[in-house]
Coordinates of C-alpha atoms and ligand atoms in Angstrom, one line a residue:
Chain Z
M1 CA 0.1 -0.1 0.1
R2 CA 1.4 3.3 -1.1
L3 CA 1.1 6.0 1.8
R4 CA 1.6 9.7 1.2
N5 CA 0.9 12.2 3.7
P6 CA -0.9 14.9 1.9
F7 CA 0.1 17.8 3.9
V8 CA 3.9 17.7 3.5
M9 CA 5.2 19.7 0.7
E10 CA 8.5 18.7 -0.7
S11 CA 10.4 22.0 -0.4
G12 CA 12.7 23.1 -3.3
V13 CA 10.8 21.1 -5.9
F14 CA 9.5 23.7 -8.1
T15 CA 7.4 22.2 -10.9
T16 CA 5.6 24.3 -13.6
N17 CA 3.5 21.7 -14.6
Y18 CA 0.4 22.6 -12.7
R19 CA 0.9 26.3 -13.8
D20 CA 0.9 25.1 -17.5
D21 CA -1.9 23.1 -16.6
M22 CA -3.9 25.8 -15.1
A23 CA -3.2 28.4 -17.7
F24 CA -6.2 28.9 -20.1
H25 CA -5.6 25.6 -22.1
F26 CA -6.2 26.9 -25.5
P27 CA -5.8 24.5 -28.3
V28 CA -3.9 26.2 -31.1
L29 CA -7.1 26.2 -33.2
A30 CA -9.0 28.3 -30.4
K31 CA -6.0 30.6 -30.1
I32 CA -6.2 31.2 -33.7
R33 CA -10.1 31.9 -33.6
V34 CA -9.7 34.4 -30.6
A35 CA -7.0 36.3 -32.6
V36 CA -9.3 36.4 -35.7
I37 CA -12.3 37.5 -33.7
L38 CA -10.1 40.1 -31.8
L39 CA -8.8 41.3 -35.2
L40 CA -12.0 41.5 -36.9
L41 CA -13.3 43.6 -33.9
F42 CA -10.6 46.1 -34.2
L43 CA -11.0 46.4 -38.1
L44 CA -14.9 46.5 -38.0
P45 CA -15.2 50.3 -38.4
F46 CA -13.1 50.0 -41.3
F47 CA -15.5 47.8 -43.4
A48 CA -18.9 48.7 -41.4
S49 CA -21.2 51.4 -41.7
T50 CA -21.6 54.1 -39.0
Y51 CA -24.9 52.7 -38.4
F52 CA -23.5 49.4 -37.5
V53 CA -20.8 51.0 -35.5
S54 CA -23.3 52.5 -33.2
I55 CA -25.2 49.3 -33.0
A56 CA -21.9 47.8 -31.8
N57 CA -21.3 50.5 -29.4
L58 CA -24.6 49.7 -27.6
A59 CA -24.1 46.0 -27.8
G60 CA -20.5 46.4 -26.1
I61 CA -21.9 48.6 -23.3
A62 CA -24.7 46.1 -22.7
V63 CA -22.1 43.4 -22.7
I64 CA -20.3 45.2 -19.6
G65 CA -23.6 45.7 -17.9
A66 CA -24.7 42.0 -18.6
L67 CA -21.4 40.8 -17.2
G68 CA -22.1 42.6 -14.1
L69 CA -25.4 41.3 -13.7
N70 CA -24.3 37.7 -14.4
I71 CA -21.5 37.9 -11.6
L72 CA -24.3 38.5 -9.2
T73 CA -27.2 36.6 -10.5
G74 CA -25.5 34.0 -12.7
F75 CA -22.7 33.0 -10.4
T76 CA -23.5 34.0 -6.9
G77 CA -27.1 33.1 -7.2
Q78 CA -28.3 36.6 -5.9
I79 CA -31.2 37.8 -8.0
S80 CA -31.2 41.7 -8.8
I81 CA -34.0 43.6 -10.6
G82 CA -32.3 46.9 -9.8
Q83 CA -30.0 46.9 -12.7
G84 CA -31.7 49.7 -14.4
A85 CA -31.3 52.1 -11.4
F86 CA -27.6 51.1 -10.9
L87 CA -27.0 51.7 -14.6
G88 CA -28.5 55.2 -13.7
V89 CA -26.1 55.7 -10.6
G90 CA -23.2 55.0 -12.9
A91 CA -24.4 57.5 -15.8
Y92 CA -25.5 60.3 -13.2
T93 CA -22.2 60.0 -11.3
A94 CA -20.1 60.3 -14.5
G95 CA -22.4 63.0 -15.8
F96 CA -22.2 64.9 -12.6
I97 CA -18.3 64.8 -12.5
T98 CA -17.9 65.8 -16.3
A99 CA -20.9 68.2 -16.8
K100 CA -21.4 69.8 -13.5
L101 CA -17.8 69.6 -12.2
G102 CA -16.1 69.8 -15.4
L103 CA -13.6 67.2 -14.5
P104 CA -12.0 64.8 -17.3
F105 CA -13.9 61.7 -18.2
W106 CA -11.0 59.3 -17.5
L107 CA -11.6 60.3 -13.9
A108 CA -15.4 60.0 -14.0
L109 CA -15.3 56.5 -15.6
P110 CA -13.8 54.9 -12.5
A111 CA -15.7 57.1 -10.1
A112 CA -18.9 56.0 -11.6
G113 CA -17.7 52.5 -10.9
F114 CA -16.8 52.8 -7.5
V115 CA -19.7 54.9 -6.5
T116 CA -22.2 52.3 -8.0
A117 CA -20.1 49.7 -6.2
L118 CA -20.8 51.2 -2.7
V119 CA -24.3 51.9 -3.6
G120 CA -24.9 48.3 -4.8
A121 CA -22.9 47.2 -1.6
V122 CA -25.6 49.1 0.5
F123 CA -28.3 47.6 -1.2
G124 CA -26.8 44.2 -1.1
V125 CA -27.1 44.1 2.7
P126 CA -30.7 42.5 2.8
S127 CA -29.3 39.6 0.9
L128 CA -27.8 38.1 4.2
R129 CA -31.4 37.4 5.2
L130 CA -33.4 37.3 2.1
K131 CA -33.3 34.7 -0.8
G132 CA -35.2 34.3 -4.0
L133 CA -38.3 36.1 -4.5
Y134 CA -37.9 38.2 -1.3
L135 CA -34.5 39.2 -2.4
A136 CA -35.9 40.1 -5.7
I137 CA -38.4 42.5 -4.0
A138 CA -35.8 44.0 -2.0
T139 CA -33.7 44.8 -5.1
L140 CA -36.9 46.0 -6.7
A141 CA -37.0 48.6 -3.7
A142 CA -33.5 49.5 -4.7
Q143 CA -34.8 50.1 -8.1
V144 CA -37.7 52.4 -7.1
I145 CA -35.8 54.3 -4.4
I146 CA -32.9 55.0 -6.8
E147 CA -35.3 56.2 -9.3
F148 CA -37.0 58.5 -6.8
V149 CA -33.7 59.9 -6.0
I150 CA -32.6 60.8 -9.5
V151 CA -36.0 62.3 -10.3
H152 CA -36.1 64.4 -7.1
W153 CA -32.4 65.3 -6.5
E154 CA -32.6 68.0 -9.0
T155 CA -29.5 69.9 -7.9
V156 CA -27.4 67.0 -9.0
T157 CA -29.6 65.2 -11.8
N158 CA -31.6 68.1 -13.2
G159 CA -34.6 65.7 -12.2
V160 CA -37.1 64.8 -15.2
H161 CA -35.4 67.4 -17.4
G162 CA -32.6 65.2 -17.8
M163 CA -28.7 66.1 -18.1
F164 CA -26.6 66.9 -21.2
L165 CA -23.1 65.6 -21.2
P166 CA -20.1 66.7 -23.1
A167 CA -18.3 64.3 -25.4
P168 CA -15.7 62.5 -23.5
G169 CA -12.1 63.1 -24.1
I170 CA -9.1 61.3 -23.3
F171 CA -5.9 62.8 -23.3
G172 CA -6.9 65.6 -25.2
Y173 CA -8.6 63.4 -27.9
A174 CA -12.4 64.0 -28.0
L175 CA -14.2 60.8 -28.5
D176 CA -17.2 62.3 -30.2
S177 CA -17.7 60.1 -33.1
D178 CA -19.2 56.6 -33.1
V179 CA -16.0 55.1 -34.4
S180 CA -13.7 56.7 -31.7
Y181 CA -16.2 55.7 -29.2
Y182 CA -16.2 52.2 -30.4
Y183 CA -12.5 51.8 -29.4
L184 CA -13.1 53.2 -26.0
V185 CA -16.0 50.5 -25.7
L186 CA -14.2 47.7 -27.1
T187 CA -11.2 48.3 -24.9
A188 CA -13.3 48.4 -21.7
C189 CA -15.3 45.4 -23.0
I190 CA -12.0 43.1 -23.4
I191 CA -10.5 44.3 -20.2
M192 CA -13.7 43.6 -18.2
T193 CA -14.2 40.1 -20.0
V194 CA -10.8 38.9 -19.3
F195 CA -11.2 40.2 -15.7
C196 CA -14.2 38.1 -15.2
F197 CA -12.6 35.1 -16.8
N198 CA -9.7 35.2 -14.4
L199 CA -12.0 36.0 -11.4
F200 CA -13.9 32.9 -11.8
R201 CA -10.6 30.5 -12.0
S202 CA -9.5 32.0 -8.6
R203 CA -10.3 32.2 -4.9
V204 CA -13.0 34.8 -4.8
G205 CA -14.8 33.6 -8.0
R206 CA -15.0 30.1 -6.8
A207 CA -16.3 31.3 -3.5
F208 CA -19.1 33.2 -5.2
I209 CA -20.1 30.0 -7.1
A210 CA -19.9 28.0 -3.8
I211 CA -22.4 30.4 -2.4
R212 CA -24.8 30.0 -5.3
D213 CA -24.4 26.0 -5.2
R214 CA -24.5 25.4 -1.5
D215 CA -24.3 28.2 1.0
L216 CA -23.9 25.9 4.1
A217 CA -21.0 24.0 2.8
A218 CA -19.4 27.3 1.7
E219 CA -20.0 28.4 5.1
V220 CA -18.3 25.4 6.6
M221 CA -15.4 25.9 4.2
G222 CA -14.8 29.1 6.0
I223 CA -16.5 31.6 3.6
D224 CA -18.0 34.4 5.2
L225 CA -21.3 34.5 3.5
F226 CA -22.1 38.2 4.4
R227 CA -18.9 39.4 3.2
Y228 CA -18.7 37.8 0.0
K229 CA -22.5 38.5 -1.1
I230 CA -21.5 42.2 -0.4
Y231 CA -18.5 41.5 -2.5
A232 CA -20.5 40.3 -5.2
F233 CA -23.0 43.2 -5.1
A234 CA -20.3 45.7 -5.0
L235 CA -18.3 44.1 -8.0
S236 CA -21.4 43.5 -10.0
S237 CA -22.4 47.0 -9.4
F238 CA -19.0 48.3 -10.5
Y239 CA -19.4 46.7 -13.9
V240 CA -22.9 48.1 -14.2
G241 CA -21.6 51.5 -13.2
I242 CA -18.8 51.5 -15.8
A243 CA -21.7 50.4 -18.2
G244 CA -23.8 53.3 -17.2
A245 CA -21.2 55.8 -17.4
L246 CA -20.4 54.6 -21.0
W247 CA -24.0 54.6 -21.8
G248 CA -24.6 58.0 -20.7
H249 CA -21.7 59.6 -22.4
Y250 CA -22.5 57.9 -25.7
L251 CA -26.2 59.1 -25.5
R252 CA -24.9 62.4 -24.3
I253 CA -28.1 63.0 -22.7
I254 CA -29.3 61.0 -19.9
S255 CA -32.9 61.2 -18.1
P256 CA -35.0 59.0 -15.7
E257 CA -36.8 57.2 -18.2
H258 CA -33.5 55.7 -19.3
F259 CA -33.0 53.7 -16.1
T260 CA -36.4 52.0 -15.3
I261 CA -37.3 48.6 -14.3
G262 CA -38.0 47.9 -18.0
V263 CA -34.0 48.1 -18.5
S264 CA -33.7 45.9 -15.5
I265 CA -35.8 43.3 -17.2
Q266 CA -33.8 43.7 -20.3
Y267 CA -30.8 42.8 -18.6
L268 CA -32.2 39.9 -16.7
A269 CA -33.4 38.7 -20.4
M270 CA -29.8 39.0 -21.6
V271 CA -28.2 37.0 -18.7
I272 CA -31.1 34.4 -18.9
I273 CA -31.0 34.0 -22.8
G274 CA -27.4 34.1 -22.9
G275 CA -26.7 31.7 -20.1
L276 CA -26.6 32.2 -16.2
G277 CA -23.3 31.7 -14.8
S278 CA -21.4 32.0 -18.1
V279 CA -18.9 34.7 -19.2
M280 CA -19.4 34.1 -22.9
G281 CA -23.3 33.9 -22.2
S282 CA -23.4 37.3 -21.0
I283 CA -21.8 38.2 -24.2
Y284 CA -24.0 36.3 -26.6
G285 CA -27.1 37.5 -24.5
A286 CA -26.2 41.1 -24.5
V287 CA -25.6 41.3 -28.4
F288 CA -28.7 39.1 -29.1
I289 CA -31.1 41.5 -27.0
T290 CA -29.6 44.6 -28.4
L291 CA -30.0 43.1 -32.0
L292 CA -33.6 41.7 -31.5
P293 CA -35.4 45.0 -31.8
I294 CA -33.3 46.2 -34.6
V295 CA -33.7 43.0 -36.5
L296 CA -37.5 43.1 -35.8
R297 CA -37.6 46.7 -37.2
E298 CA -35.8 45.7 -40.3
L299 CA -37.8 42.8 -40.9
S300 CA -41.0 44.9 -40.5
G301 CA -39.5 47.4 -43.2
L302 CA -38.8 44.8 -45.4
L303 CA -42.3 43.0 -45.1
A304 CA -43.8 46.6 -45.3
N305 CA -43.5 46.2 -49.1
Y306 CA -45.6 43.5 -49.5
L307 CA -48.0 43.9 -46.5
P308 CA -48.4 47.5 -45.9
N309 CA -49.7 47.2 -42.4
I310 CA -47.3 44.8 -41.1
E311 CA -45.1 47.5 -39.6
A312 CA -47.3 48.4 -36.8
V313 CA -48.2 44.9 -35.9
I314 CA -44.6 43.7 -35.6
L315 CA -43.7 46.8 -33.6
G316 CA -46.5 46.1 -31.5
L317 CA -45.5 42.5 -31.1
K318 CA -42.0 43.8 -30.0
E319 CA -42.7 43.4 -26.3
A320 CA -44.5 40.0 -26.9
V321 CA -41.4 38.6 -28.9
F322 CA -39.2 39.8 -26.0
G323 CA -41.3 37.9 -23.4
I324 CA -41.9 34.9 -25.5
T325 CA -38.1 34.6 -26.2
I326 CA -37.3 34.4 -22.4
I327 CA -39.9 32.0 -21.7
V328 CA -38.9 29.7 -24.6
F329 CA -35.4 29.9 -23.3
L330 CA -36.3 29.1 -19.7
I331 CA -38.2 26.1 -20.9
Y332 CA -36.1 24.7 -23.6
E333 CA -32.4 25.7 -22.7
P334 CA -32.4 27.2 -19.3
E335 CA -28.3 27.3 -19.8
G336 CA -29.0 29.6 -22.8
L337 CA -27.1 30.5 -25.9
A338 CA -23.7 29.7 -24.3
K339 CA -24.9 26.0 -23.9
I340 CA -26.5 25.9 -27.5
W341 CA -23.2 27.1 -28.9
Q342 CA -21.3 24.4 -26.9
N343 CA -23.6 21.9 -28.4
I344 CA -23.0 22.9 -31.6
K345 CA -19.2 22.8 -31.1
D346 CA -19.6 19.4 -29.9
Y347 CA -21.6 18.3 -32.6
F348 CA -19.0 19.4 -35.1
K349 CA -16.1 18.1 -33.1
L350 CA -17.4 14.5 -33.9
W351 CA -18.6 15.2 -37.2
P352 CA -19.0 13.5 -39.7
F353 CA -19.6 10.8 -37.1
S354 CA -22.1 12.5 -35.0
Y355 CA -25.2 10.6 -34.4
Chain V
M1 CA -9.0 17.6 26.0
Q2 CA -9.2 19.1 22.6
L3 CA -13.0 19.3 22.5
D4 CA -15.0 19.5 25.5
L5 CA -18.8 19.4 25.3
D6 CA -20.4 20.5 28.5
R7 CA -24.2 19.6 29.0
V8 CA -25.1 20.7 25.5
S9 CA -28.9 20.9 24.8
L10 CA -30.7 21.6 21.6
H11 CA -34.5 22.1 21.1
F12 CA -36.6 22.9 18.0
G13 CA -39.7 24.2 19.4
G14 CA -41.2 21.1 21.4
V15 CA -38.5 18.7 19.9
T16 CA -35.5 18.0 22.1
A17 CA -32.7 16.8 19.6
L18 CA -30.0 16.9 22.2
S19 CA -30.5 16.9 26.2
E20 CA -27.5 17.7 28.4
V21 CA -25.0 15.8 26.3
S22 CA -21.5 15.9 27.5
I23 CA -18.6 14.7 25.5
Q24 CA -14.7 15.0 25.8
V25 CA -12.6 14.1 22.9
K26 CA -8.9 13.7 23.1
K27 CA -6.4 15.1 20.4
G28 CA -5.6 12.4 17.8
E29 CA -8.5 10.0 18.6
I30 CA -11.1 8.4 16.6
F31 CA -14.5 9.0 18.5
A32 CA -17.4 7.2 17.1
I33 CA -21.1 8.4 17.8
I34 CA -23.7 5.9 17.1
G35 CA -27.5 5.6 18.0
P36 CA -30.7 5.0 16.2
N37 CA -32.2 7.2 13.8
G38 CA -33.1 10.6 15.0
A39 CA -31.1 10.1 18.2
G40 CA -29.5 13.4 17.6
K41 CA -26.1 12.6 16.2
T42 CA -26.2 14.9 13.1
S43 CA -27.5 17.7 15.5
L44 CA -24.4 17.3 17.8
L45 CA -22.1 17.4 14.9
N46 CA -23.9 20.7 13.6
C47 CA -23.3 22.2 17.1
I48 CA -19.8 21.6 17.0
S49 CA -19.5 22.8 13.4
G50 CA -21.7 25.8 14.2
L51 CA -24.8 25.2 12.0
Y52 CA -26.7 24.9 15.0
R53 CA -26.4 26.9 18.1
P54 CA -27.1 25.0 21.4
S55 CA -29.9 26.1 23.5
S56 CA -27.8 25.7 26.7
G57 CA -24.4 24.1 27.5
R58 CA -20.9 25.0 26.5
I59 CA -18.6 23.8 23.8
V60 CA -15.0 24.4 24.2
F61 CA -12.4 23.7 21.5
E62 CA -8.5 23.8 22.4
G63 CA -9.2 25.8 25.4
K64 CA -11.6 28.2 23.5
D65 CA -15.3 28.5 24.2
I66 CA -16.7 28.4 20.7
T67 CA -20.4 27.9 21.8
H68 CA -21.5 31.2 20.0
M69 CA -18.8 31.5 17.4
S70 CA -20.0 32.0 13.9
T71 CA -19.9 29.2 11.6
H72 CA -17.4 30.6 9.0
Q73 CA -14.7 31.2 11.7
R74 CA -14.6 27.5 12.9
P75 CA -12.5 26.2 9.9
L76 CA -9.9 28.7 10.9
L77 CA -9.6 27.0 14.2
G78 CA -9.1 23.8 12.6
I79 CA -12.6 22.4 12.4
A80 CA -13.6 20.7 9.2
R81 CA -16.7 18.4 8.4
S82 CA -18.5 16.3 5.7
F83 CA -22.3 16.0 5.6
Q84 CA -24.6 13.2 5.9
N85 CA -26.3 14.1 2.5
I86 CA -23.5 15.1 0.4
E87 CA -22.9 18.8 0.3
L88 CA -20.4 19.2 -2.8
F89 CA -20.6 21.9 -5.2
S90 CA -22.2 19.8 -7.8
H91 CA -21.5 22.2 -10.9
M92 CA -17.8 22.2 -10.2
T93 CA -15.1 19.7 -10.9
V94 CA -13.4 17.6 -8.2
L95 CA -10.4 19.9 -8.4
E96 CA -12.5 23.1 -7.9
N97 CA -14.3 21.5 -5.0
L98 CA -11.0 20.6 -3.3
M99 CA -9.7 24.0 -4.0
L100 CA -12.6 25.6 -2.3
G101 CA -11.2 23.6 0.7
R102 CA -8.2 25.7 0.5
H103 CA -10.1 29.0 0.6
I104 CA -9.1 30.0 4.1
K105 CA -5.6 29.2 3.4
M106 CA -5.4 31.6 0.6
K107 CA -5.2 35.3 0.4
S108 CA -5.9 36.7 -2.9
G109 CA -8.9 39.0 -3.5
I110 CA -10.9 40.3 -6.1
V111 CA -8.4 42.5 -7.9
S112 CA -5.5 40.1 -7.7
G113 CA -7.9 37.3 -8.7
G114 CA -9.3 39.3 -11.7
L115 CA -6.0 40.3 -12.8
Y116 CA -4.4 36.9 -12.3
W117 CA -1.0 38.0 -12.3
G118 CA 2.0 37.3 -10.1
K119 CA 0.9 36.6 -6.6
A120 CA -2.6 35.3 -7.2
Q121 CA -1.1 32.9 -9.9
R122 CA 1.6 31.7 -7.7
E123 CA -0.8 31.2 -4.9
E124 CA -3.1 29.0 -7.0
V125 CA -0.3 27.0 -8.2
M126 CA 1.0 26.3 -4.6
H127 CA -2.2 25.4 -3.3
R128 CA -3.1 23.3 -6.3
E129 CA 0.0 21.1 -5.3
V130 CA -1.6 20.4 -1.9
V131 CA -4.9 19.6 -3.5
E132 CA -3.3 17.1 -6.0
D133 CA -1.5 15.4 -3.0
I134 CA -4.8 15.0 -1.4
I135 CA -6.1 13.5 -4.8
D136 CA -3.3 11.1 -4.7
F137 CA -3.9 10.2 -1.2
L138 CA -7.5 9.4 -1.8
E139 CA -6.8 7.7 -5.2
I140 CA -9.1 9.7 -7.3
E141 CA -6.6 10.9 -9.9
N142 CA -8.8 9.9 -12.8
I143 CA -11.8 11.9 -11.8
R144 CA -10.2 14.9 -10.9
R145 CA -11.7 16.9 -13.9
K146 CA -15.0 15.5 -13.8
K147 CA -18.0 17.5 -12.5
V148 CA -19.0 16.2 -9.1
G149 CA -22.6 15.9 -9.8
T150 CA -21.8 13.2 -12.5
L151 CA -20.0 11.0 -10.1
A152 CA -21.2 7.8 -8.3
Y153 CA -22.5 8.1 -4.8
G154 CA -19.4 6.3 -3.3
L155 CA -16.9 8.7 -5.1
Q156 CA -18.7 11.7 -4.0
K157 CA -18.3 10.9 -0.4
R158 CA -14.7 10.3 -1.1
V159 CA -14.4 13.9 -2.8
E160 CA -16.2 15.4 0.1
L161 CA -13.6 13.9 2.5
G162 CA -11.0 15.3 0.3
R163 CA -12.6 19.0 0.3
A164 CA -12.7 18.7 4.3
L165 CA -9.0 17.4 4.1
A166 CA -7.9 20.3 2.1
L167 CA -8.6 22.5 5.0
E168 CA -5.9 20.8 6.9
P169 CA -8.2 20.3 10.0
S170 CA -7.0 19.4 13.5
L171 CA -10.6 18.1 14.3
L172 CA -12.5 16.3 11.5
L173 CA -16.1 15.6 11.6
L174 CA -17.6 12.9 9.5
D175 CA -21.4 12.2 9.3
E176 CA -21.8 8.8 8.1
P177 CA -18.9 8.7 5.6
M178 CA -19.6 5.2 4.5
A179 CA -23.4 5.3 4.0
G180 CA -24.7 3.8 0.9
M181 CA -21.3 2.1 -0.1
N182 CA -20.4 -1.4 -0.7
S183 CA -18.0 -3.2 1.4
E184 CA -14.9 -2.6 -0.6
E185 CA -15.7 1.0 -0.6
K186 CA -16.3 1.0 3.0
E187 CA -12.7 -0.9 3.3
D188 CA -11.2 2.0 1.4
M189 CA -12.9 4.7 3.4
A190 CA -11.9 2.9 6.9
R191 CA -8.4 2.8 5.5
F192 CA -8.3 6.5 4.7
I193 CA -9.7 7.6 7.9
L194 CA -7.3 5.4 9.8
D195 CA -4.4 7.0 7.8
I196 CA -5.4 10.4 8.6
A197 CA -5.6 10.0 12.2
E198 CA -2.2 8.0 12.3
E199 CA -0.2 10.2 10.0
K200 CA -1.4 13.7 10.9
G201 CA -2.7 13.1 14.4
T202 CA -6.0 14.6 13.3
T203 CA -8.8 14.0 15.7
I204 CA -11.8 12.3 14.2
I205 CA -15.4 12.3 15.3
L206 CA -17.4 9.8 13.3
I207 CA -21.0 8.9 13.0
E208 CA -21.5 5.5 11.5
H209 CA -24.4 3.0 11.7
D210 CA -22.1 -0.1 10.4
M211 CA -21.1 -1.4 13.9
G212 CA -18.5 -3.6 12.3
V213 CA -16.5 -0.5 11.0
V214 CA -17.2 1.2 14.3
M215 CA -15.7 -1.5 16.4
D216 CA -12.8 -1.9 14.1
I217 CA -11.5 1.6 13.8
S218 CA -12.7 3.7 16.8
D219 CA -10.8 4.3 20.0
R220 CA -13.9 5.4 21.8
V221 CA -17.7 5.3 21.2
A222 CA -20.7 7.3 22.6
V223 CA -24.2 6.4 22.2
L224 CA -27.2 8.7 21.8
D225 CA -30.6 7.9 22.2
F226 CA -33.6 10.3 22.0
G227 CA -31.0 13.0 22.5
R228 CA -29.5 11.5 25.6
K229 CA -25.8 10.1 25.9
I230 CA -26.6 6.7 27.3
A231 CA -23.4 5.2 27.2
E232 CA -19.7 6.0 26.5
G233 CA -16.6 3.7 26.4
S234 CA -14.1 1.5 24.3
P235 CA -15.9 -0.6 21.6
E236 CA -15.6 -3.7 23.8
E237 CA -17.4 -2.1 26.6
I238 CA -20.1 -0.6 24.3
Q239 CA -20.8 -3.9 22.8
C240 CA -21.9 -5.5 25.8
N241 CA -23.7 -2.6 27.4
P242 CA -27.2 -3.6 28.3
K243 CA -28.6 -0.1 27.8
V244 CA -27.1 0.0 24.2
I245 CA -28.3 -3.3 23.4
E246 CA -31.8 -2.2 24.6
A247 CA -31.9 0.9 22.6
Y248 CA -31.0 -0.9 19.5
L249 CA -33.6 -3.7 20.3
G250 CA -36.0 -1.3 20.8
E251 CA -35.6 0.1 17.3
Q252 CA -36.0 -3.3 16.0
V253 CA -39.2 -4.0 17.7
S254 CA -40.6 -0.6 16.7
Ligands
ATP401 N1 -33.3 21.9 11.6 C1 -34.3 21.2 12.4 N2 -35.5 21.4 12.7 C2 -36.5 20.7 13.5 N3 -36.1 19.5 14.0 C3 -34.9 19.1 13.6 C4 -33.9 19.7 13.0 N4 -32.7 19.0 12.8 C5 -33.0 18.0 13.6 N5 -34.2 17.8 14.1 C6 -34.9 16.9 15.0 O1 -33.8 16.5 15.9 C7 -33.9 15.1 16.2 C8 -32.5 14.6 16.0 O2 -32.1 14.5 14.3 P1 -30.8 14.3 13.8 O3 -30.8 14.6 12.6 O4 -29.6 14.9 14.7 O5 -30.7 12.6 14.2 P2 -29.6 11.6 13.7 O6 -29.1 10.8 15.2 O7 -28.5 12.2 13.0 O8 -30.6 10.6 12.7 P3 -30.0 9.8 11.5 O9 -29.5 8.8 12.0 O10 -31.5 9.7 11.0 O11 -29.3 10.6 10.6 C9 -34.8 14.4 15.1 O12 -36.1 14.3 16.1 C10 -34.9 15.7 14.2 O13 -36.4 15.5 13.6
MG402 MG1 -28.0 12.3 10.8

């Protein structure tokens, strides 16, 4: 019988094999694929129309917001329907700093992240006691309270009149076109996606998932549930705050109706359709939900040639399509687009012997 | 005494799960708790690991009163456990489950984890080595990348032991670690438990229904019945204790 003491570590033996083992283990083909996608993303403005770039900007901002919501809801299991309001906190914080204080955007952007993180942490406190539906209602309260504050704190937010924001500049370079803004959004997206990937293969990310899967066992492992739930709320809100700041400065005008519960539900749709607890899923879901109304509009425009009244019908159906899509995903593929994509890849791995 | 339970009682509404149970456990011994279903064995373990708070009584661990200490602080003192109904993180791999056992031994926070640069990466590698040693010890090398939820019951029990070992505990609480196993798996598990106690000097408190195993591996045995400790002693003493025989016969009759 071979006996090994699991607690004795041989000193002086430094193997690198675990590190290699733990690096992102991309086969060459996958590496090439990532490189090609990144290259295409960087070159996109050169071959796409301005209209398309503007859609890409919205999608990219949604990706950051969806990553934030997924950190909290998908990975840590804490549902939130205050996303819309938290976007507002980010947008108004950044707007206040640039428009009212006249300070530079590169300062406003992280500040929006941190302020939203703080607000998110405060509204995360009930999560120690509340779960599921009850927590959902507590975060709904956050949504209502923050919306109220945005409308009524007029010295800071201009209330219902909204606020005009200057075009952001970075190091004297004004990001006032769709294309220049695209590179800002793309950079932020890449950094925040990589950060997310790393987080969930290291200590804190694992603790988040543990809390989602089995909070009792997590506690017995020495994870302080309260502290880590607050961390999740804060980090999630940091992402959402950044997304809000980017959104506000892209729209250049923000008002309370941009940050309603409807927006919260849209983001929930993104993470549900994309895949709860999946980084790539956040991206797929954000792109999907951003494109959905646009595709519908294009479709109705196309059909209008043949059926003159179809446009009104389809646009009226927009909300319904939205709801139906969520329900279909919940029933048929609760793991979302990320899972569907995985299935497709698995299928072609075995191809042509896939049966 | 490493662990000293002094007249611990626990009530749930009208139900008395534990009634003035006093138990002392010495460092390094294998201490078994037996008793019929519903006797309060799991409740006792829950009090020690902090999932339940005793209604009265005191629990002292290594000279420190832990009766009211919060659950997540107890692993820092060296208390780890497994559960009667497996409580693994079923969406994670075996490796990730064991890495979670290293949580309190690691330091990296949100920022260093998200950047995964230098310190955080070195830390992951270092603790991964400890985890790999445990995997070797438990002979589960071939399943290390499997999602825990897909594993057979016996293997899950083993992984859960591994996760508890990853905390490098000085007191290990095992709630029916061999339940639902075949005799070969039970033998393996018994061997692991003996090895852990012997090599590391880890104290082990063990709940088990299989009397053969209990008699074989434990140094001392306590018997619970309806929340009361009705007997305590060496396995030989327990085997011929009339009260114990009565408690078990009573169960068979009813
Ligand atoms: N959370 C709880 N709420 C209410 N009653 C409980 C709770 N936990 C345990 N009990 C009760 O306490 C008593 C002891 O239960 P416990 O689980 O400790 O028994 P056990 O000895 O572990 O039994 P088994 O061998 O079936 O695992 C039982 O009557 C049980 O119903
Ligand atoms: Mg039990």
